[in-house]
Amino acid sequence: MRLKLFAIAGFAVALAGPAAGQAYDPNYPVCMHVFQGKFGGSYIDCSFTSIPQCQASA
């Protein structure tokens, strides 16, 4: 039973391709998740070149 499970799992891993993530601008590698209040929603702001710059605007 375990051999069958491992065979299925191994086959699934072999067929899986790389996951595609969100592509952000490499010139601004630091992002901040911004929340806009209780009902305002949220967005990701990727306009920072360093973590200290991001911390200053948080």
mmCIF file of C-alpha atoms in Angstrom:
data_model
loop_
_atom_site.group_PDB
_atom_site.id
_atom_site.type_symbol
_atom_site.label_atom_id
_atom_site.label_comp_id
_atom_site.label_asym_id
_atom_site.label_seq_id
_atom_site.Cartn_x
_atom_site.Cartn_y
_atom_site.Cartn_z
ATOM 1 C CA MET A 1 0.000 0.000 0.000
ATOM 2 C CA ARG A 2 2.807 2.423 0.873
ATOM 3 C CA LEU A 3 4.670 1.606 -2.304
ATOM 4 C CA LYS A 4 1.606 2.497 -4.352
ATOM 5 C CA LEU A 5 1.205 5.774 -2.450
ATOM 6 C CA PHE A 6 4.871 6.679 -2.928
ATOM 7 C CA ALA A 7 4.668 5.794 -6.625
ATOM 8 C CA ILE A 8 1.661 8.072 -7.114
ATOM 9 C CA ALA A 9 3.301 10.883 -5.119
ATOM 10 C CA GLY A 10 6.559 10.529 -7.044
ATOM 11 C CA PHE A 11 4.728 10.578 -10.363
ATOM 12 C CA ALA A 12 2.823 13.724 -9.340
ATOM 13 C CA VAL A 13 6.029 15.487 -8.297
ATOM 14 C CA ALA A 14 7.732 14.501 -11.549
ATOM 15 C CA LEU A 15 4.908 15.968 -13.627
ATOM 16 C CA ALA A 16 4.565 19.191 -11.652
ATOM 17 C CA GLY A 17 6.201 22.192 -13.245
ATOM 18 C CA PRO A 18 7.544 25.299 -11.578
ATOM 19 C CA ALA A 19 4.946 27.598 -10.074
ATOM 20 C CA ALA A 20 4.513 31.007 -11.657
ATOM 21 C CA GLY A 21 4.518 33.820 -9.111
ATOM 22 C CA GLN A 22 3.622 37.464 -9.377
ATOM 23 C CA ALA A 23 6.328 39.293 -11.297
ATOM 24 C CA TYR A 24 7.359 42.578 -9.696
ATOM 25 C CA ASP A 25 9.832 45.158 -10.946
ATOM 26 C CA PRO A 26 13.363 44.007 -10.012
ATOM 27 C CA ASN A 27 14.369 47.665 -9.536
ATOM 28 C CA TYR A 28 12.068 47.811 -6.473
ATOM 29 C CA PRO A 29 12.619 44.520 -4.616
ATOM 30 C CA VAL A 30 10.949 45.505 -1.305
ATOM 31 C CA CYS A 31 7.159 45.326 -1.068
ATOM 32 C CA MET A 32 4.695 46.353 1.633
ATOM 33 C CA HIS A 33 1.159 45.003 2.099
ATOM 34 C CA VAL A 34 -1.061 48.078 2.625
ATOM 35 C CA PHE A 35 -4.429 47.808 4.387
ATOM 36 C CA GLN A 36 -6.958 50.590 3.771
ATOM 37 C CA GLY A 37 -9.121 50.460 6.852
ATOM 38 C CA LYS A 38 -11.994 48.197 7.756
ATOM 39 C CA PHE A 39 -13.766 48.144 4.376
ATOM 40 C CA GLY A 40 -11.123 49.657 2.096
ATOM 41 C CA GLY A 41 -9.415 46.456 1.040
ATOM 42 C CA SER A 42 -5.689 46.074 0.601
ATOM 43 C CA TYR A 43 -2.962 46.162 -2.007
ATOM 44 C CA ILE A 44 0.757 45.465 -2.335
ATOM 45 C CA ASP A 45 3.017 48.492 -2.812
ATOM 46 C CA CYS A 46 6.324 47.554 -4.463
ATOM 47 C CA SER A 47 7.931 50.978 -4.741
ATOM 48 C CA PHE A 48 10.794 50.596 -2.270
ATOM 49 C CA THR A 49 14.459 49.947 -2.951
ATOM 50 C CA SER A 50 15.422 49.043 0.627
ATOM 51 C CA ILE A 51 13.859 47.882 3.882
ATOM 52 C CA PRO A 52 14.756 51.145 5.730
ATOM 53 C CA GLN A 53 12.948 53.100 2.999
ATOM 54 C CA CYS A 54 9.905 50.860 3.445
ATOM 55 C CA GLN A 55 10.040 51.209 7.245
ATOM 56 C CA ALA A 56 10.136 55.007 6.974
ATOM 57 C CA SER A 57 6.837 55.061 5.089
ATOM 58 C CA ALA A 58 5.079 52.457 7.245
#
